[in-house]
Amino acid sequence: MSATTITQSATVPLSRAARELELRRGEFDLALQLGCVRSVPDEGGGGRRIARAEIDRVRAEAGFPETLRGRVKAVGTTEGAALVGVTTARFTRLARLGLVVPVKFYLNRYRVVVWLYLAEELRQFAADEQIAPLLSGRTPEGLRDQLGEGLDLRPRNWRGRHLGFLLRQTEDPWARAAAVASLLDPVHVTEIVKDPYERAHLNRLMPAPVSRAAPDSPGARINERITTADHQDEIGWLRADLGQSVMEAREVRPAPRPTSDAPTVPAPIPAPASSAGRPTGAPPPADRTSPAGSPRAERHHLAAADAPLTRPESARSQRLLAWLRRRSPDESAYRALNSPSCTTETSRRPSRS
């Protein structure tokens, strides 16, 4: 039994692991992101899998499965405001100020972004005594000014959390660099990673998009706007991190690239040669290096005219002349060429008149 077979038998696919842990797929995805359930790479290249020992560990925890479900429960604005004990408007302001960090988002039927938050984190947030002044009374003037200027840190905070999840999923240096590059505009990636082979390698290792919307659709453009860094300080931090990550990846191993700039062209298979020493039914090879009308090309033409034609070559010549005869209005010239009295000199140098 091979090592791959042993590994496959010791792990299970994600869908089966979700069923055994009694989680819905969305809850299971959050459990993976938060590290509540640890996954391992598939040795066969089929994505991530869950070790059987990890499933046994989670199931052996006290209060399973309610405890696990409580850790991955995500709520929207209305339920989140109820957990914190504030109005939905105040809760939205707290989230825009970055005091509450979303863990997930999706687009509803009206293409409105719906942010989700961990219920467990909201309970901890509400219990923090330092946050109590922000839960009642007027919002401080400095924070009100920022909100008036359109401050909304929800996308940025989500990107930071998502990047942490991507980095926890792999130890490969190039895959980690690709995770950082996935949050940058391609223009910034090109400016940092100037080698086209390195950029191509990063593109192959890019994590799957969080949205399943059709490319170039309105939903896809909204998702792209959320998943791409847009703050100048955030962009600067990601650019510096990408440059450092690529340098570390180069030290481990270079990006794959072709061994030669020119592709190797296989040699043609020669055709069976006739008694005259060249392939049957084929004209003598032309000199590709000699221009038409040069003495060398003229010698090839004369040699072709003097060489005796075999029967297949004669038939092929007749078919070629018949095809040319249909294209040209001058019938007399082709009848003269086909006449038995046509001399070798005439076939060599046809009249220019």
mmCIF file of C-alpha atoms in Angstrom:
data_model
loop_
_atom_site.group_PDB
_atom_site.id
_atom_site.type_symbol
_atom_site.label_atom_id
_atom_site.label_comp_id
_atom_site.label_asym_id
_atom_site.label_seq_id
_atom_site.Cartn_x
_atom_site.Cartn_y
_atom_site.Cartn_z
ATOM 1 C CA MET A 1 0.000 0.000 0.000
ATOM 2 C CA SER A 2 1.433 3.380 -1.039
ATOM 3 C CA ALA A 3 1.928 6.322 1.293
ATOM 4 C CA THR A 4 -0.747 8.281 -0.585
ATOM 5 C CA THR A 5 -3.304 5.539 0.019
ATOM 6 C CA ILE A 6 -2.468 5.469 3.728
ATOM 7 C CA THR A 7 -2.834 9.268 3.925
ATOM 8 C CA GLN A 8 -6.171 9.173 2.105
ATOM 9 C CA SER A 9 -7.511 6.563 4.511
ATOM 10 C CA ALA A 10 -6.386 8.648 7.527
ATOM 11 C CA THR A 11 -8.182 11.787 6.268
ATOM 12 C CA VAL A 12 -11.672 12.582 5.013
ATOM 13 C CA PRO A 13 -13.013 15.171 2.543
ATOM 14 C CA LEU A 14 -14.341 18.474 3.845
ATOM 15 C CA SER A 15 -17.967 17.619 3.083
ATOM 16 C CA ARG A 16 -17.806 14.379 5.052
ATOM 17 C CA ALA A 17 -16.011 16.071 7.948
ATOM 18 C CA ALA A 18 -18.769 18.709 8.120
ATOM 19 C CA ARG A 19 -21.413 15.998 8.390
ATOM 20 C CA GLU A 20 -19.524 14.134 11.096
ATOM 21 C CA LEU A 21 -19.041 17.360 13.070
ATOM 22 C CA GLU A 22 -22.756 18.199 12.636
ATOM 23 C CA LEU A 23 -22.065 21.591 11.071
ATOM 24 C CA ARG A 24 -23.651 23.312 8.105
ATOM 25 C CA ARG A 25 -21.239 24.161 5.308
ATOM 26 C CA GLY A 26 -21.094 27.865 6.231
ATOM 27 C CA GLU A 27 -20.423 27.000 9.872
ATOM 28 C CA PHE A 28 -17.777 24.499 8.842
ATOM 29 C CA ASP A 29 -16.017 27.081 6.642
ATOM 30 C CA LEU A 30 -15.867 29.458 9.596
ATOM 31 C CA ALA A 31 -14.546 26.678 11.814
ATOM 32 C CA LEU A 32 -11.680 26.216 9.346
ATOM 33 C CA GLN A 33 -10.968 29.947 9.146
ATOM 34 C CA LEU A 34 -10.962 30.391 12.908
ATOM 35 C CA GLY A 35 -8.803 27.334 13.529
ATOM 36 C CA CYS A 36 -11.503 25.485 15.457
ATOM 37 C CA VAL A 37 -10.987 22.603 13.027
ATOM 38 C CA ARG A 38 -7.542 22.097 11.507
ATOM 39 C CA SER A 39 -7.142 20.873 7.947
ATOM 40 C CA VAL A 40 -4.191 19.294 6.126
ATOM 41 C CA PRO A 41 -3.185 19.477 2.452
ATOM 42 C CA ASP A 42 -4.212 16.608 0.227
ATOM 43 C CA GLU A 43 -1.132 14.657 -0.859
ATOM 44 C CA GLY A 44 -2.826 13.954 -4.181
ATOM 45 C CA GLY A 45 -3.271 17.647 -4.945
ATOM 46 C CA GLY A 46 -7.036 17.665 -4.403
ATOM 47 C CA GLY A 47 -7.270 20.556 -1.937
ATOM 48 C CA ARG A 48 -7.641 20.346 1.833
ATOM 49 C CA ARG A 49 -8.753 17.383 3.929
ATOM 50 C CA ILE A 50 -9.477 16.734 7.589
ATOM 51 C CA ALA A 51 -7.517 14.156 9.550
ATOM 52 C CA ARG A 52 -9.529 11.454 11.257
ATOM 53 C CA ALA A 53 -7.703 12.233 14.515
ATOM 54 C CA GLU A 54 -8.817 15.886 14.272
ATOM 55 C CA ILE A 55 -12.455 14.862 13.940
ATOM 56 C CA ASP A 56 -12.122 12.592 16.984
ATOM 57 C CA ARG A 57 -10.524 15.434 18.954
ATOM 58 C CA VAL A 58 -13.329 17.896 18.209
ATOM 59 C CA ARG A 59 -16.055 15.371 18.905
ATOM 60 C CA ALA A 60 -14.471 14.541 22.277
ATOM 61 C CA GLU A 61 -14.769 18.153 23.498
ATOM 62 C CA ALA A 62 -17.247 18.863 26.270
ATOM 63 C CA GLY A 63 -20.645 20.036 25.065
ATOM 64 C CA PHE A 64 -20.168 18.865 21.466
ATOM 65 C CA PRO A 65 -21.722 19.930 19.129
ATOM 66 C CA GLU A 66 -23.372 22.963 20.815
ATOM 67 C CA THR A 67 -20.046 24.351 22.032
ATOM 68 C CA LEU A 68 -18.534 24.183 18.548
ATOM 69 C CA ARG A 69 -21.609 25.739 16.968
ATOM 70 C CA GLY A 70 -21.489 28.575 19.470
ATOM 71 C CA ARG A 71 -17.903 29.402 18.524
ATOM 72 C CA VAL A 72 -18.726 29.648 14.820
ATOM 73 C CA LYS A 73 -22.154 31.296 15.032
ATOM 74 C CA ALA A 74 -22.270 34.408 12.839
ATOM 75 C CA VAL A 75 -24.999 37.049 13.109
ATOM 76 C CA GLY A 76 -26.020 40.076 11.103
ATOM 77 C CA THR A 77 -26.493 43.673 12.155
ATOM 78 C CA THR A 78 -29.929 43.274 13.738
ATOM 79 C CA GLU A 79 -29.047 40.267 15.885
ATOM 80 C CA GLY A 80 -25.616 41.675 16.628
ATOM 81 C CA ALA A 81 -27.125 44.925 17.910
ATOM 82 C CA ALA A 82 -29.404 42.924 20.184
ATOM 83 C CA LEU A 83 -26.427 41.016 21.603
ATOM 84 C CA VAL A 84 -24.521 44.227 22.301
ATOM 85 C CA GLY A 85 -27.624 46.020 23.607
ATOM 86 C CA VAL A 86 -27.651 48.958 21.198
ATOM 87 C CA THR A 87 -29.682 50.114 18.232
ATOM 88 C CA THR A 88 -28.844 48.899 14.741
ATOM 89 C CA ALA A 89 -27.736 52.422 13.773
ATOM 90 C CA ARG A 90 -25.266 52.606 16.656
ATOM 91 C CA PHE A 91 -24.043 49.097 15.960
ATOM 92 C CA THR A 92 -23.375 50.060 12.334
ATOM 93 C CA ARG A 93 -21.388 53.103 13.491
ATOM 94 C CA LEU A 94 -19.324 50.924 15.818
ATOM 95 C CA ALA A 95 -18.590 48.550 12.953
ATOM 96 C CA ARG A 96 -17.646 51.385 10.582
ATOM 97 C CA LEU A 97 -15.235 52.709 13.212
ATOM 98 C CA GLY A 98 -13.536 49.304 13.331
ATOM 99 C CA LEU A 99 -14.556 48.510 16.890
ATOM 100 C CA VAL A 100 -16.455 45.435 15.700
ATOM 101 C CA VAL A 101 -14.725 43.278 13.074
ATOM 102 C CA PRO A 102 -16.804 41.321 10.545
ATOM 103 C CA VAL A 103 -15.942 37.723 9.874
ATOM 104 C CA LYS A 104 -17.897 37.199 6.670
ATOM 105 C CA PHE A 105 -19.991 39.010 4.071
ATOM 106 C CA TYR A 106 -22.342 38.220 1.214
ATOM 107 C CA LEU A 107 -24.554 40.043 -1.275
ATOM 108 C CA ASN A 108 -28.307 39.784 -0.926
ATOM 109 C CA ARG A 109 -30.750 39.724 -3.804
ATOM 110 C CA TYR A 110 -30.509 43.516 -4.132
ATOM 111 C CA ARG A 111 -26.695 43.386 -4.284
ATOM 112 C CA VAL A 112 -26.426 45.002 -0.864
ATOM 113 C CA VAL A 113 -23.435 43.914 1.206
ATOM 114 C CA VAL A 114 -24.495 42.050 4.349
ATOM 115 C CA TRP A 115 -21.791 41.850 7.016
ATOM 116 C CA LEU A 116 -21.704 39.004 9.545
ATOM 117 C CA TYR A 117 -20.034 39.026 12.957
ATOM 118 C CA LEU A 118 -19.119 36.331 15.431
ATOM 119 C CA ALA A 119 -21.686 36.179 18.205
ATOM 120 C CA GLU A 120 -19.054 35.125 20.717
ATOM 121 C CA GLU A 121 -16.901 38.170 19.936
ATOM 122 C CA LEU A 122 -19.877 40.500 20.271
ATOM 123 C CA ARG A 123 -20.617 39.170 23.761
ATOM 124 C CA GLN A 124 -17.007 39.794 24.760
ATOM 125 C CA PHE A 125 -17.176 43.278 23.227
ATOM 126 C CA ALA A 126 -20.308 44.158 25.194
ATOM 127 C CA ALA A 127 -18.727 42.902 28.442
ATOM 128 C CA ASP A 128 -15.646 45.138 28.075
ATOM 129 C CA GLU A 129 -15.934 48.011 30.552
ATOM 130 C CA GLN A 130 -13.748 50.298 28.417
ATOM 131 C CA ILE A 131 -16.321 50.058 25.611
ATOM 132 C CA ALA A 132 -19.276 50.943 27.843
ATOM 133 C CA PRO A 133 -19.120 54.734 27.147
ATOM 134 C CA LEU A 134 -19.530 54.049 23.410
ATOM 135 C CA LEU A 135 -22.652 51.950 23.939
ATOM 136 C CA SER A 136 -24.711 54.809 25.345
ATOM 137 C CA GLY A 137 -24.796 58.563 25.067
ATOM 138 C CA ARG A 138 -23.346 60.642 22.266
ATOM 139 C CA THR A 139 -20.520 59.400 20.103
ATOM 140 C CA PRO A 140 -17.307 61.377 20.773
ATOM 141 C CA GLU A 141 -16.818 64.341 18.471
ATOM 142 C CA GLY A 142 -13.633 63.024 16.842
ATOM 143 C CA LEU A 143 -15.335 59.761 15.932
ATOM 144 C CA ARG A 144 -18.382 61.619 14.608
ATOM 145 C CA ASP A 145 -16.142 63.647 12.310
ATOM 146 C CA GLN A 146 -14.580 60.485 10.914
ATOM 147 C CA LEU A 147 -17.991 58.984 10.268
ATOM 148 C CA GLY A 148 -19.077 62.200 8.579
ATOM 149 C CA GLU A 149 -16.103 61.928 6.222
ATOM 150 C CA GLY A 150 -17.284 58.478 5.144
ATOM 151 C CA LEU A 151 -14.982 56.293 7.228
ATOM 152 C CA ASP A 152 -15.861 52.594 6.898
ATOM 153 C CA LEU A 153 -13.267 50.118 8.156
ATOM 154 C CA ARG A 154 -15.412 47.027 7.698
ATOM 155 C CA PRO A 155 -13.876 45.974 4.342
ATOM 156 C CA ARG A 156 -10.336 46.641 5.558
ATOM 157 C CA ASN A 157 -10.838 44.752 8.813
ATOM 158 C CA TRP A 158 -12.353 41.848 6.914
ATOM 159 C CA ARG A 159 -9.337 41.774 4.545
ATOM 160 C CA GLY A 160 -6.934 41.640 7.471
ATOM 161 C CA ARG A 161 -8.845 38.771 9.016
ATOM 162 C CA HIS A 162 -9.105 36.937 5.695
ATOM 163 C CA LEU A 163 -5.367 37.286 5.057
ATOM 164 C CA GLY A 164 -4.648 35.719 8.424
ATOM 165 C CA PHE A 165 -6.821 32.772 7.474
ATOM 166 C CA LEU A 166 -5.026 32.331 4.137
ATOM 167 C CA LEU A 167 -1.593 32.446 5.760
ATOM 168 C CA ARG A 168 -2.587 29.823 8.316
ATOM 169 C CA GLN A 169 -3.570 27.427 5.560
ATOM 170 C CA THR A 170 -0.105 26.971 4.056
ATOM 171 C CA GLU A 171 3.599 26.935 4.871
ATOM 172 C CA ASP A 172 4.733 27.201 1.250
ATOM 173 C CA PRO A 173 6.540 30.553 0.817
ATOM 174 C CA TRP A 174 5.251 31.144 -2.705
ATOM 175 C CA ALA A 175 1.658 30.355 -1.668
ATOM 176 C CA ARG A 176 1.985 32.795 1.235
ATOM 177 C CA ALA A 177 3.234 35.478 -1.152
ATOM 178 C CA ALA A 178 0.272 34.721 -3.440
ATOM 179 C CA ALA A 179 -2.093 35.207 -0.488
ATOM 180 C CA VAL A 180 -0.707 38.712 0.051
ATOM 181 C CA ALA A 181 -0.846 39.467 -3.679
ATOM 182 C CA SER A 182 -4.519 38.434 -3.825
ATOM 183 C CA LEU A 183 -5.469 41.552 -1.826
ATOM 184 C CA LEU A 184 -3.574 43.960 -4.097
ATOM 185 C CA ASP A 185 -4.503 45.428 -7.436
ATOM 186 C CA PRO A 186 -2.612 43.650 -10.269
ATOM 187 C CA VAL A 187 -0.870 46.940 -11.092
ATOM 188 C CA HIS A 188 0.778 46.977 -7.660
ATOM 189 C CA VAL A 189 1.770 43.319 -8.008
ATOM 190 C CA THR A 190 3.436 44.067 -11.352
ATOM 191 C CA GLU A 191 5.370 46.951 -9.828
ATOM 192 C CA ILE A 192 6.669 44.813 -6.958
ATOM 193 C CA VAL A 193 7.200 41.513 -8.789
ATOM 194 C CA LYS A 194 8.827 42.499 -12.069
ATOM 195 C CA ASP A 195 9.768 38.967 -13.211
ATOM 196 C CA PRO A 196 6.924 37.664 -15.441
ATOM 197 C CA TYR A 197 7.639 34.042 -14.507
ATOM 198 C CA GLU A 198 7.346 34.849 -10.823
ATOM 199 C CA ARG A 199 4.055 36.682 -11.426
ATOM 200 C CA ALA A 200 2.737 33.728 -13.407
ATOM 201 C CA HIS A 201 3.682 31.405 -10.548
ATOM 202 C CA LEU A 202 1.878 33.652 -8.067
ATOM 203 C CA ASN A 203 -1.213 33.678 -10.287
ATOM 204 C CA ARG A 204 -1.279 29.883 -10.322
ATOM 205 C CA LEU A 205 -1.162 29.830 -6.518
ATOM 206 C CA MET A 206 -3.775 32.541 -5.973
ATOM 207 C CA PRO A 207 -6.469 31.484 -3.483
ATOM 208 C CA ALA A 208 -9.953 30.882 -4.814
ATOM 209 C CA PRO A 209 -12.161 33.993 -4.913
ATOM 210 C CA VAL A 210 -14.615 34.380 -2.069
ATOM 211 C CA SER A 211 -17.436 35.078 -4.517
ATOM 212 C CA ARG A 212 -18.960 32.689 -7.024
ATOM 213 C CA ALA A 213 -20.454 35.482 -9.104
ATOM 214 C CA ALA A 214 -19.925 35.412 -12.842
ATOM 215 C CA PRO A 215 -16.843 37.343 -13.997
ATOM 216 C CA ASP A 216 -17.461 41.022 -14.834
ATOM 217 C CA SER A 217 -20.957 40.859 -13.340
ATOM 218 C CA PRO A 218 -22.106 43.606 -10.933
ATOM 219 C CA GLY A 219 -21.794 41.178 -8.026
ATOM 220 C CA ALA A 220 -18.248 40.242 -9.029
ATOM 221 C CA ARG A 221 -17.238 43.912 -9.220
ATOM 222 C CA ILE A 222 -18.640 44.587 -5.742
ATOM 223 C CA ASN A 223 -16.760 41.600 -4.332
ATOM 224 C CA GLU A 224 -13.570 42.725 -6.065
ATOM 225 C CA ARG A 225 -13.910 46.172 -4.545
ATOM 226 C CA ILE A 226 -14.225 44.667 -1.053
ATOM 227 C CA THR A 227 -11.373 42.188 -1.447
ATOM 228 C CA THR A 228 -8.889 44.703 -2.918
ATOM 229 C CA ALA A 229 -6.969 47.071 -0.648
ATOM 230 C CA ASP A 230 -7.952 50.714 -1.158
ATOM 231 C CA HIS A 231 -6.394 52.600 1.787
ATOM 232 C CA GLN A 232 -2.985 54.106 1.066
ATOM 233 C CA ASP A 233 -1.426 52.867 4.297
ATOM 234 C CA GLU A 234 -2.919 49.409 3.799
ATOM 235 C CA ILE A 235 -1.613 49.273 0.219
ATOM 236 C CA GLY A 236 1.837 50.347 1.370
ATOM 237 C CA TRP A 237 1.893 47.682 4.062
ATOM 238 C CA LEU A 238 0.793 44.951 1.653
ATOM 239 C CA ARG A 239 3.325 46.043 -0.985
ATOM 240 C CA ALA A 240 6.139 45.871 1.554
ATOM 241 C CA ASP A 241 4.899 42.506 2.798
ATOM 242 C CA LEU A 242 4.673 41.154 -0.753
ATOM 243 C CA GLY A 243 8.222 42.238 -1.576
ATOM 244 C CA GLN A 244 9.556 40.606 1.578
ATOM 245 C CA SER A 245 7.545 37.429 0.988
ATOM 246 C CA VAL A 246 8.839 37.072 -2.580
ATOM 247 C CA MET A 247 12.436 37.572 -1.408
ATOM 248 C CA GLU A 248 11.997 34.817 1.171
ATOM 249 C CA ALA A 249 10.389 32.546 -1.410
ATOM 250 C CA ARG A 250 13.306 33.056 -3.828
ATOM 251 C CA GLU A 251 15.738 31.937 -1.127
ATOM 252 C CA VAL A 252 13.803 28.699 -0.650
ATOM 253 C CA ARG A 253 13.438 27.938 -4.363
ATOM 254 C CA PRO A 254 13.162 29.987 -7.558
ATOM 255 C CA ALA A 255 9.920 30.243 -9.462
ATOM 256 C CA PRO A 256 9.630 27.678 -12.279
ATOM 257 C CA ARG A 257 10.599 28.943 -15.688
ATOM 258 C CA PRO A 258 11.361 27.401 -19.105
ATOM 259 C CA THR A 259 14.806 25.851 -19.475
ATOM 260 C CA SER A 260 15.272 27.508 -22.876
ATOM 261 C CA ASP A 261 13.749 30.565 -24.476
ATOM 262 C CA ALA A 262 13.322 28.755 -27.811
ATOM 263 C CA PRO A 263 11.016 25.714 -27.830
ATOM 264 C CA THR A 264 12.469 22.481 -29.072
ATOM 265 C CA VAL A 265 11.051 21.537 -32.499
ATOM 266 C CA PRO A 266 11.035 17.791 -33.173
ATOM 267 C CA ALA A 267 12.866 16.703 -36.300
ATOM 268 C CA PRO A 268 10.546 15.739 -39.203
ATOM 269 C CA ILE A 269 10.233 12.055 -40.050
ATOM 270 C CA PRO A 270 11.732 11.471 -43.535
ATOM 271 C CA ALA A 271 9.497 9.945 -46.201
ATOM 272 C CA PRO A 272 10.513 6.702 -47.980
ATOM 273 C CA ALA A 273 13.135 7.476 -50.606
ATOM 274 C CA SER A 274 12.825 6.446 -54.260
ATOM 275 C CA SER A 275 15.574 4.948 -56.359
ATOM 276 C CA ALA A 276 16.633 8.477 -57.311
ATOM 277 C CA GLY A 277 17.502 9.175 -53.659
ATOM 278 C CA ARG A 278 14.603 11.502 -52.694
ATOM 279 C CA PRO A 279 11.086 10.878 -51.371
ATOM 280 C CA THR A 280 8.718 9.368 -53.873
ATOM 281 C CA GLY A 281 6.418 11.906 -55.502
ATOM 282 C CA ALA A 282 8.186 14.923 -53.912
ATOM 283 C CA PRO A 283 10.166 17.620 -55.726
ATOM 284 C CA PRO A 284 13.806 18.158 -54.835
ATOM 285 C CA PRO A 285 14.278 20.258 -51.691
ATOM 286 C CA ALA A 286 14.333 23.967 -52.298
ATOM 287 C CA ASP A 287 17.196 26.085 -51.119
ATOM 288 C CA ARG A 288 15.500 28.319 -48.495
ATOM 289 C CA THR A 289 18.597 30.502 -48.226
ATOM 290 C CA SER A 290 18.728 31.428 -51.930
ATOM 291 C CA PRO A 291 16.420 34.170 -53.220
ATOM 292 C CA ALA A 292 14.371 33.595 -56.344
ATOM 293 C CA GLY A 293 16.305 34.384 -59.526
ATOM 294 C CA SER A 294 19.736 33.792 -57.944
ATOM 295 C CA PRO A 295 22.227 31.504 -59.756
ATOM 296 C CA ARG A 296 21.865 28.889 -57.007
ATOM 297 C CA ALA A 297 18.076 28.844 -57.349
ATOM 298 C CA GLU A 298 18.436 28.659 -61.140
ATOM 299 C CA ARG A 299 20.661 25.551 -60.800
ATOM 300 C CA HIS A 300 17.976 23.870 -58.696
ATOM 301 C CA HIS A 301 15.383 24.729 -61.358
ATOM 302 C CA LEU A 302 17.506 23.304 -64.168
ATOM 303 C CA ALA A 303 18.270 20.166 -62.168
ATOM 304 C CA ALA A 304 14.568 19.639 -61.605
ATOM 305 C CA ALA A 305 13.854 20.005 -65.325
ATOM 306 C CA ASP A 306 16.611 17.561 -66.359
ATOM 307 C CA ALA A 307 15.764 14.889 -63.767
ATOM 308 C CA PRO A 308 13.724 11.977 -65.164
ATOM 309 C CA LEU A 309 10.151 11.892 -63.848
ATOM 310 C CA THR A 310 8.737 8.723 -62.364
ATOM 311 C CA ARG A 311 5.166 7.696 -63.108
ATOM 312 C CA PRO A 312 3.661 9.117 -59.908
ATOM 313 C CA GLU A 313 5.481 12.400 -60.506
ATOM 314 C CA SER A 314 4.139 12.598 -64.077
ATOM 315 C CA ALA A 315 0.571 12.082 -62.872
ATOM 316 C CA ARG A 316 1.011 14.695 -60.146
ATOM 317 C CA SER A 317 2.418 17.180 -62.699
ATOM 318 C CA GLN A 318 -0.574 16.586 -64.972
ATOM 319 C CA ARG A 319 -3.001 17.276 -62.128
ATOM 320 C CA LEU A 320 -1.109 20.435 -61.191
ATOM 321 C CA LEU A 321 -1.182 21.705 -64.770
ATOM 322 C CA ALA A 322 -4.887 20.932 -65.031
ATOM 323 C CA TRP A 323 -5.532 22.968 -61.880
ATOM 324 C CA LEU A 324 -3.447 25.863 -63.219
ATOM 325 C CA ARG A 325 -5.270 25.658 -66.553
ATOM 326 C CA ARG A 326 -8.564 26.383 -64.790
ATOM 327 C CA ARG A 327 -7.122 29.509 -63.224
ATOM 328 C CA SER A 328 -5.454 31.008 -66.349
ATOM 329 C CA PRO A 329 -7.283 32.284 -69.474
ATOM 330 C CA ASP A 330 -4.236 31.508 -71.620
ATOM 331 C CA GLU A 331 -5.001 27.925 -72.745
ATOM 332 C CA SER A 332 -2.438 27.828 -75.550
ATOM 333 C CA ALA A 333 0.548 28.126 -73.200
ATOM 334 C CA TYR A 334 -0.472 25.058 -71.188
ATOM 335 C CA ARG A 335 -1.249 23.059 -74.356
ATOM 336 C CA ALA A 336 2.257 23.864 -75.556
ATOM 337 C CA LEU A 337 3.736 22.665 -72.278
ATOM 338 C CA ASN A 338 1.849 19.374 -72.504
ATOM 339 C CA SER A 339 2.787 18.790 -76.148
ATOM 340 C CA PRO A 340 5.195 15.852 -76.765
ATOM 341 C CA SER A 341 7.254 18.100 -79.011
ATOM 342 C CA CYS A 342 8.022 20.468 -76.157
ATOM 343 C CA THR A 343 11.778 20.638 -75.824
ATOM 344 C CA THR A 344 13.741 20.619 -72.606
ATOM 345 C CA GLU A 345 14.945 24.130 -73.283
ATOM 346 C CA THR A 346 11.362 25.365 -73.585
ATOM 347 C CA SER A 347 10.447 23.812 -70.221
ATOM 348 C CA ARG A 348 13.513 25.352 -68.724
ATOM 349 C CA ARG A 349 12.976 28.896 -69.946
ATOM 350 C CA PRO A 350 9.375 29.657 -70.889
ATOM 351 C CA SER A 351 8.791 32.585 -73.173
ATOM 352 C CA ARG A 352 8.268 35.947 -71.502
ATOM 353 C CA SER A 353 6.310 37.378 -74.428
#
